[in-house]
Short mmCIF file of N, CA and C in Angstrom, two decimals:
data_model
loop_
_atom_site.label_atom_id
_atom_site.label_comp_id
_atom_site.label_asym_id
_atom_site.label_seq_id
_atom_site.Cartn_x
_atom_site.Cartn_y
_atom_site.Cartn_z
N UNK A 1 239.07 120.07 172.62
CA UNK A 1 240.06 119.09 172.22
C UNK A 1 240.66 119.56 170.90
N UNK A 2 241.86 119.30 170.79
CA UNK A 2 242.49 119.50 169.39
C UNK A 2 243.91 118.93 168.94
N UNK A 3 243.80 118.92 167.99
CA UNK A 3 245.16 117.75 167.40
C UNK A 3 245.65 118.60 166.55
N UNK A 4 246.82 117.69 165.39
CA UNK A 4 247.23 118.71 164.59
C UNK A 4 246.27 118.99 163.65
N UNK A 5 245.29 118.01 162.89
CA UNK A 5 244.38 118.61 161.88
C UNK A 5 243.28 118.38 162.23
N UNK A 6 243.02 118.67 163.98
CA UNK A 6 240.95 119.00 163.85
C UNK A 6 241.57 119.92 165.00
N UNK A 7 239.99 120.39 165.62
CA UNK A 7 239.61 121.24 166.51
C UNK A 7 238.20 120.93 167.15
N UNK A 8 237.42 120.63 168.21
CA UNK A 8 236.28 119.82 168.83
C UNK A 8 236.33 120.99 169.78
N UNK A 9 234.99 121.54 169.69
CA UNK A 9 234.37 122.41 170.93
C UNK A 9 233.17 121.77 170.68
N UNK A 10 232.62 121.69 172.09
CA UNK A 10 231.15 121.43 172.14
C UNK A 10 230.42 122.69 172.67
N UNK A 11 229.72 122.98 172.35
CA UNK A 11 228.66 124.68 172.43
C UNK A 11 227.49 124.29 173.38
N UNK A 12 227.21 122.54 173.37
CA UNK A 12 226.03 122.50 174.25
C UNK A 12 224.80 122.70 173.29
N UNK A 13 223.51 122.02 174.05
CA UNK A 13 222.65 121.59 172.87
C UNK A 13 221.75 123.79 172.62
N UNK A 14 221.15 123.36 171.47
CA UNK A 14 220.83 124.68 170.65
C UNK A 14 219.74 125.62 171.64
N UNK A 15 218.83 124.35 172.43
CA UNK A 15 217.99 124.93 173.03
C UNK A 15 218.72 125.62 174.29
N UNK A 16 219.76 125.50 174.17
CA UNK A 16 220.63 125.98 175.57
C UNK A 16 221.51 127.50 175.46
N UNK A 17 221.63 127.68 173.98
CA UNK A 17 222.32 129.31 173.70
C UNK A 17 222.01 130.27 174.77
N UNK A 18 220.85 130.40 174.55
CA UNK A 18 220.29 131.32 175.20
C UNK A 18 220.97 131.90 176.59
N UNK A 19 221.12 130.44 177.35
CA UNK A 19 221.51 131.06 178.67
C UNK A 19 223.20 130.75 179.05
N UNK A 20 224.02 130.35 178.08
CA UNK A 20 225.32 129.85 177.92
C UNK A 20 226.07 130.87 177.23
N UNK A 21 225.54 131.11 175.85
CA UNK A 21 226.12 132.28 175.28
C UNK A 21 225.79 133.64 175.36
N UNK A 22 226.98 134.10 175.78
CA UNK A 22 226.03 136.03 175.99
C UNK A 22 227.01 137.00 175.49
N UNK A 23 228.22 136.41 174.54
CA UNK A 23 228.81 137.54 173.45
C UNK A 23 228.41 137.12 171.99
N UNK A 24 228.57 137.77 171.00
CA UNK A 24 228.14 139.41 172.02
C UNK A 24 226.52 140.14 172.14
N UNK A 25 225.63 139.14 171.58
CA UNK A 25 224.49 138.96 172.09
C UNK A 25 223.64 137.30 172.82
N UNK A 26 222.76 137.10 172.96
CA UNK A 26 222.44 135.73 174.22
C UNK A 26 222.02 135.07 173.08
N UNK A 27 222.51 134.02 172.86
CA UNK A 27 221.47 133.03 171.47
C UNK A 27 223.05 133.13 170.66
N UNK A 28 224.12 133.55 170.66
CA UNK A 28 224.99 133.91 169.44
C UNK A 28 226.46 133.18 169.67
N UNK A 29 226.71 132.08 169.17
CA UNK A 29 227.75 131.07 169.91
C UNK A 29 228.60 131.39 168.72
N UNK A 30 229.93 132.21 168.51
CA UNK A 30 230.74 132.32 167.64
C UNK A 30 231.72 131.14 167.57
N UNK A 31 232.16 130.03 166.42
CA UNK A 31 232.79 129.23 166.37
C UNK A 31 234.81 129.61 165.91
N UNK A 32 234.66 130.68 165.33
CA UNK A 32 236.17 130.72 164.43
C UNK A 32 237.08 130.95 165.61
N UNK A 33 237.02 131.46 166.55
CA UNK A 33 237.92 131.77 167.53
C UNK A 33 238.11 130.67 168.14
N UNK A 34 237.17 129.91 168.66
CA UNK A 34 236.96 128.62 169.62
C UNK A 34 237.20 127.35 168.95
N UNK A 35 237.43 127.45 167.78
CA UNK A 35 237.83 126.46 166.65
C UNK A 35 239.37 126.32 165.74
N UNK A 36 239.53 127.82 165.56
CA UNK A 36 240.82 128.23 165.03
C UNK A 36 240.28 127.82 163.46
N UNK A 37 239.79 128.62 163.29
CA UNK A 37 238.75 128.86 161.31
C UNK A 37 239.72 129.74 160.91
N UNK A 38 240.40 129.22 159.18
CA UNK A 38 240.92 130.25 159.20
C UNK A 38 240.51 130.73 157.66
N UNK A 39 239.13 129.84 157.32
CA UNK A 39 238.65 130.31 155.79
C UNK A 39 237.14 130.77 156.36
N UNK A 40 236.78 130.89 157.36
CA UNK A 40 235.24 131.01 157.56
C UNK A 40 234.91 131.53 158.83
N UNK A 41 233.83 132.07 158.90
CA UNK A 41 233.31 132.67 160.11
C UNK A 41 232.19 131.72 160.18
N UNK A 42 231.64 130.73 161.39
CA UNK A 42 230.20 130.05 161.46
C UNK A 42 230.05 130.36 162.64
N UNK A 43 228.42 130.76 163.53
CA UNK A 43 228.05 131.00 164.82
C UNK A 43 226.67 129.67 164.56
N UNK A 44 226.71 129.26 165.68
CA UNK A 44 225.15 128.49 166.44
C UNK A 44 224.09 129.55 166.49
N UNK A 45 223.01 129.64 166.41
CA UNK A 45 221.99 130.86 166.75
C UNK A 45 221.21 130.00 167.58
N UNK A 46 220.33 130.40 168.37
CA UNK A 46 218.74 130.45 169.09
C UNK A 46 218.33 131.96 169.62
N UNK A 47 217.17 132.08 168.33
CA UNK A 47 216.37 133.35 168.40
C UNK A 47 215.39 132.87 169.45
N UNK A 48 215.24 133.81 170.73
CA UNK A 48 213.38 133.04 171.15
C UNK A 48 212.53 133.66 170.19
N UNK A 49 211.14 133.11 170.89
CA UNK A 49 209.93 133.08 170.55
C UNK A 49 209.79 134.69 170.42
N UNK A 50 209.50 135.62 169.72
CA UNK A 50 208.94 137.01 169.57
C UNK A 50 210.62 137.54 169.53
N UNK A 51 211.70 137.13 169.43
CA UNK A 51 213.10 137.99 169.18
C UNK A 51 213.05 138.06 167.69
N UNK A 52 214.27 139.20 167.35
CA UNK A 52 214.52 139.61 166.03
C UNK A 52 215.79 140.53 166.22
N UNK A 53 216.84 140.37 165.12
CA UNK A 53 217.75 141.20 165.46
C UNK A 53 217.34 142.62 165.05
N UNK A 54 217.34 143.38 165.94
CA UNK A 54 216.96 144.47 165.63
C UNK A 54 217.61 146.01 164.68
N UNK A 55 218.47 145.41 163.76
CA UNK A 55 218.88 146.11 162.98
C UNK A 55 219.69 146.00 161.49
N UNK A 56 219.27 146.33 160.38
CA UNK A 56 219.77 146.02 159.46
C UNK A 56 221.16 146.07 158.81
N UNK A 57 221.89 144.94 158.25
CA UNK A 57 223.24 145.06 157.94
C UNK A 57 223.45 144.53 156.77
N UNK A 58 224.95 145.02 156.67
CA UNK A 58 225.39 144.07 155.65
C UNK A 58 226.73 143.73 155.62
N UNK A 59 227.81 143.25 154.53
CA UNK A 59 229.07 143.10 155.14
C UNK A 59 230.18 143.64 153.77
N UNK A 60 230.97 143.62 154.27
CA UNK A 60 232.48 144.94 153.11
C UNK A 60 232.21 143.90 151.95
N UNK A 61 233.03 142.52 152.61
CA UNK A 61 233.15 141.36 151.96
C UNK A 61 232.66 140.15 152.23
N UNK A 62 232.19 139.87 152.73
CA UNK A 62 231.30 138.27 153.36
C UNK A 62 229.67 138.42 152.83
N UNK A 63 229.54 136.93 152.06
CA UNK A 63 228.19 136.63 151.76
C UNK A 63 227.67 135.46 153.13
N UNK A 64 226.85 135.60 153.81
CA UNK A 64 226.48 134.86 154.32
C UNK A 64 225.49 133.43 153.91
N UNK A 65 225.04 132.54 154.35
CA UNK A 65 224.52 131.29 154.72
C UNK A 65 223.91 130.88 155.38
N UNK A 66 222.66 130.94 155.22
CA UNK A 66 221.82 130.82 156.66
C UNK A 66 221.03 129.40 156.44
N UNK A 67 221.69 128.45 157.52
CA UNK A 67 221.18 127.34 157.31
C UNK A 67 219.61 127.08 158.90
N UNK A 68 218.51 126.58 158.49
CA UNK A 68 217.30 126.97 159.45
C UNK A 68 217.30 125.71 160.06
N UNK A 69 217.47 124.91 161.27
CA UNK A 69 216.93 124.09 161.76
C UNK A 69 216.66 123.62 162.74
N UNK A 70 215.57 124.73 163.25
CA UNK A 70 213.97 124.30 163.88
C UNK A 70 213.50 125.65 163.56
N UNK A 71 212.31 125.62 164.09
CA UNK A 71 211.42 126.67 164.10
C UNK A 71 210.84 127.44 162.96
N UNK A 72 210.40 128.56 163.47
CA UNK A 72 210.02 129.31 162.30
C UNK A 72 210.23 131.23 162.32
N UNK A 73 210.26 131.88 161.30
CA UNK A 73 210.19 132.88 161.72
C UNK A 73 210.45 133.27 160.00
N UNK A 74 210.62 134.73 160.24
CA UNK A 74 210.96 135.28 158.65
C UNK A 74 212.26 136.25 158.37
N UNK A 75 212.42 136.39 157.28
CA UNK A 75 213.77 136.46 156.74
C UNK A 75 213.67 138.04 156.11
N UNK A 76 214.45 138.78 155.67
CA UNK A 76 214.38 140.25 155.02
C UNK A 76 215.49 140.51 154.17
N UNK A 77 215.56 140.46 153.20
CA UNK A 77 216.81 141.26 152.10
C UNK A 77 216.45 141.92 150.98
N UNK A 78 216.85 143.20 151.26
CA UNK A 78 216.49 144.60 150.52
C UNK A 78 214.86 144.57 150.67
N UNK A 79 214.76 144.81 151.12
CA UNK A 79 213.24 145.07 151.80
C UNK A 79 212.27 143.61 151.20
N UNK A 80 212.92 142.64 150.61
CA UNK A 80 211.62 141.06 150.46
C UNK A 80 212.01 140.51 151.84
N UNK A 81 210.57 140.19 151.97
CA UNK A 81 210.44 139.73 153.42
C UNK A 81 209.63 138.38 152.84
N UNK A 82 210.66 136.92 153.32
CA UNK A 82 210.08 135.61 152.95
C UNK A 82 210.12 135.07 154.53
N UNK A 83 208.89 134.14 154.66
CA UNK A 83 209.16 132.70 155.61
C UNK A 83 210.62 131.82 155.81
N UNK A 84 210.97 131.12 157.08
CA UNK A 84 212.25 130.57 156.82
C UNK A 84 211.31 129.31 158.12
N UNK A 85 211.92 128.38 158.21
CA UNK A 85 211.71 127.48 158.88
C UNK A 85 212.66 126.27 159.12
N UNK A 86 212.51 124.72 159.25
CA UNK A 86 213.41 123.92 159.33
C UNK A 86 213.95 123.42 158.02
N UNK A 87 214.89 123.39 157.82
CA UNK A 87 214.85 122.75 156.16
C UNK A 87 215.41 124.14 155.31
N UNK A 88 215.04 125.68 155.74
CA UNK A 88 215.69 126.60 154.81
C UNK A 88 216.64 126.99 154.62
N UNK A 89 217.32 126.91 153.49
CA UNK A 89 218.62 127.78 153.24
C UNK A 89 218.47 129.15 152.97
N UNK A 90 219.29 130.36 153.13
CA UNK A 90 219.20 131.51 152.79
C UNK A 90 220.94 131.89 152.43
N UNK A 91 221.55 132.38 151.32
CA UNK A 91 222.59 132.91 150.99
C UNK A 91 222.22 134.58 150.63
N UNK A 92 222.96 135.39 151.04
CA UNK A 92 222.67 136.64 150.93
C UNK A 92 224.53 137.50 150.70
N UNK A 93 224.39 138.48 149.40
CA UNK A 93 225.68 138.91 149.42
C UNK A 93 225.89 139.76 149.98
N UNK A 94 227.10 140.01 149.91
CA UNK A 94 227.87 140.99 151.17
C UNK A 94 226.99 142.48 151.03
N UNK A 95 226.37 142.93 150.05
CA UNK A 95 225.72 143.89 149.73
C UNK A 95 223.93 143.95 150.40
N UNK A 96 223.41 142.37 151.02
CA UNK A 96 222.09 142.81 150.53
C UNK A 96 221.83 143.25 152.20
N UNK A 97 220.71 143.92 152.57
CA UNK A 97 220.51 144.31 153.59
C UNK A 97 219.79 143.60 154.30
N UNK A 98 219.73 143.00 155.33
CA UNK A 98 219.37 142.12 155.95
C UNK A 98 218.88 141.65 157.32
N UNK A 99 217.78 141.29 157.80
CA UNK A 99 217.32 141.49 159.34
C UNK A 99 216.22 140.24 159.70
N UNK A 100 216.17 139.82 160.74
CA UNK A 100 215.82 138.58 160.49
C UNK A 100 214.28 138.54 161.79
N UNK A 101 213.69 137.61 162.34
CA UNK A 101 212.93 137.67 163.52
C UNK A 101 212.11 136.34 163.49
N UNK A 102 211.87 135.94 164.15
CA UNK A 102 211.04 135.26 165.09
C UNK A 102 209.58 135.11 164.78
N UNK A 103 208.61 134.88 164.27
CA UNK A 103 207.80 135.13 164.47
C UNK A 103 206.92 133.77 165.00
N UNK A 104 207.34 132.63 164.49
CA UNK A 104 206.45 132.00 165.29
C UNK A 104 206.38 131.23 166.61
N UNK A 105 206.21 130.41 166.99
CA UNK A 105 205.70 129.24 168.14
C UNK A 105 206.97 128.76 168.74
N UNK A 106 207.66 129.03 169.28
CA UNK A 106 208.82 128.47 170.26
C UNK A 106 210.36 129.05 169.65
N UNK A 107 211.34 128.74 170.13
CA UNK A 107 212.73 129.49 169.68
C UNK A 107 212.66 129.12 167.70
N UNK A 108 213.68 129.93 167.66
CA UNK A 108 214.53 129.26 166.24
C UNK A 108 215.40 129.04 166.21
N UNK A 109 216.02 128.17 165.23
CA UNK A 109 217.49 127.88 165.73
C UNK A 109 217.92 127.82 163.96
N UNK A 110 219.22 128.37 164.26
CA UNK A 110 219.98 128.00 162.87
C UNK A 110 221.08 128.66 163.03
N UNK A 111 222.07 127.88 161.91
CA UNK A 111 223.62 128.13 161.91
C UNK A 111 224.02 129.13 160.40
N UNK A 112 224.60 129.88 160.67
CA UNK A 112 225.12 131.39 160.00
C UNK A 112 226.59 130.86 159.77
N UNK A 113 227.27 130.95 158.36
CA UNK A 113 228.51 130.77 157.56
C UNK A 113 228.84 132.17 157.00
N UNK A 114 229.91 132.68 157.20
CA UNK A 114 230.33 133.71 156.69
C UNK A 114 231.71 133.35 155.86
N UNK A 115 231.90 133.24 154.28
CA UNK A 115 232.69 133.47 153.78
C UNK A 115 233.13 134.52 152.74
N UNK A 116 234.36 134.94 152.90
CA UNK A 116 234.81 136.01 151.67
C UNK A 116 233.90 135.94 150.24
N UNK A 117 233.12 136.32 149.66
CA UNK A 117 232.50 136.39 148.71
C UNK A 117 233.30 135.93 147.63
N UNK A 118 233.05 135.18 146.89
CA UNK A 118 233.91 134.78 145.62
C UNK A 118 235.13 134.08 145.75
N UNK A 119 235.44 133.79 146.83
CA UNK A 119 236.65 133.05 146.99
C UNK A 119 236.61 131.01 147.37
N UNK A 120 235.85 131.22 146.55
CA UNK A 120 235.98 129.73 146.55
C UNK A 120 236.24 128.46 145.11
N UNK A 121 237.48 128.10 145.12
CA UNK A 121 238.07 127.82 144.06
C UNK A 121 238.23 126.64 143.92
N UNK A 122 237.54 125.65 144.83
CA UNK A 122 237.70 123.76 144.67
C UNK A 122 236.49 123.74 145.63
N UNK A 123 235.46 122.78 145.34
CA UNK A 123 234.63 122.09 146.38
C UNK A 123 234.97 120.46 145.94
N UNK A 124 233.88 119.93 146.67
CA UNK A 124 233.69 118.27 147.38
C UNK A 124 234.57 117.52 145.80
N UNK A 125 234.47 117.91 144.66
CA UNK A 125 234.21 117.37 143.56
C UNK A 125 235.37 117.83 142.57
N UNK A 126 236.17 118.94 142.98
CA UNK A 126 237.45 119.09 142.75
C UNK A 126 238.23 119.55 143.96
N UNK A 127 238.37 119.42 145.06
CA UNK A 127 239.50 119.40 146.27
C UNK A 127 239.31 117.97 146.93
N UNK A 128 238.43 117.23 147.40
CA UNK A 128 238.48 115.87 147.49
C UNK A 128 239.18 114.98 147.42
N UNK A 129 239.70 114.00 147.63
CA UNK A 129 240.77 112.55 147.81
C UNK A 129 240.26 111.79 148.59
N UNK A 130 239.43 110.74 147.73
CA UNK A 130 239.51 109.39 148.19
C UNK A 130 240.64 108.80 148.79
N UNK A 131 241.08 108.45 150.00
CA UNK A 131 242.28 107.67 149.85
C UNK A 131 242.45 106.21 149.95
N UNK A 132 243.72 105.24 149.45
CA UNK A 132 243.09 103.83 149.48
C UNK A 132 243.39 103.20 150.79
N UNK A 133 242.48 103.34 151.95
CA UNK A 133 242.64 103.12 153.05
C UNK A 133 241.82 102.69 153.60
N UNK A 134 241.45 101.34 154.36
CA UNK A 134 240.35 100.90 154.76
C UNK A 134 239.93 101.24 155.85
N UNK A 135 238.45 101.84 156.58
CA UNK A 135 238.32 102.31 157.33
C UNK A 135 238.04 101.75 158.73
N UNK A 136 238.93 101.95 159.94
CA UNK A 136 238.38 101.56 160.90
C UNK A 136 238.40 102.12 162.21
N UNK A 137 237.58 101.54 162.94
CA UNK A 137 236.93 102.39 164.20
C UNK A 137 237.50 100.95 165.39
N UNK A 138 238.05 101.76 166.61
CA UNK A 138 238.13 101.13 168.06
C UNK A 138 236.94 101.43 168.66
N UNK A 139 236.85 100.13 169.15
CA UNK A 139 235.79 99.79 170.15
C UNK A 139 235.66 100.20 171.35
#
C-alpha cells in the first residue's frame, strides 16, 4: 500500500524469513526498494539455529545498527567477539570488520539500519513538530 507520504509492505512474521525471503540470501528481507527509502537501507533478519554469515565485511560509507530481537547468538568487530541477544543494540562504523552467528537455542532475529555515516543533522528533538491537531481514529 502507499500514498503520497507513507509506504506499507508487510514481510510476514520474522519466524517466517527463512522460507519467504531468498534474495539475496534466506533469512534477509531488504526493505529500501519495497518501501521507496531514500535516507536508509533497513533489512528484517532470521539467522537459524547454528547459521552465521560466513564472511567478514565492512562498508565505503554506511555505519550500521543492529537492533536484536529474539534469540541469541554473538557478534564480531575487529576481531572482539561479544554476546547479542533480545534487547541488544550494536552500531558498528563503516570501517569495523564484522561477522555475526548464531550460536544459541532456536533462530535469531533482528533488524539491520544502514545509514551514510555522519550524515545526520536533526533528530526527534530538533526535526520534530508537534502539530495543533486533535487526534482521531475511525471506527
Amino acid at each position: 500500500m502507499h500514498g503520497i507520504n507513507f509506504s506499507v509492505v508487510e514481510a510476514g512474521p520474522f519466524s517466517s524469513l527463512l522460507s519467504t525471503s531468498k534474495e539475496p540470501v534466506p533469512g534477509k528481507y531488504f526493505l529500501k526498494d519495497r518501501l521507496g527509502l531514500t535516507g536508509m537501507e533497513v533489512s528484517v533478519n532470521q539467522l537459524p539455529q547454528g547459521g552465521s554469515i560466513p564472511f567478514y565485511h565492512t562498508h565505503r560509507e554506511n555505519e550500521e545498527l543492529y537492533l536484536f530481537i529474539g534469540g541469541q547468538g554473538q557478534f564480531q568487530v575487529d576481531g572482539q567477539i561479544f554476546d547479542v541477544k533480545e534487547g541488544t543494540t550494536v552500531r558498528v562504523a563503516p570501517e569495523g570488520e564484522r561477522t555475526l552467528r548464531n550460536n544459541g537455542i532456536g533462530d535469531l532475529y533482528f533488524i539491520v539500519i544502514q545509514v551514510q555515516a555522519g550524515s545526520l543533522r536533526q533528530w526527534v528533538e530538533t526535526d520534530g513538530v508537534i502539530l495543533d491537531k486533535s487526534v482521531t481514529w475511525q471506527e
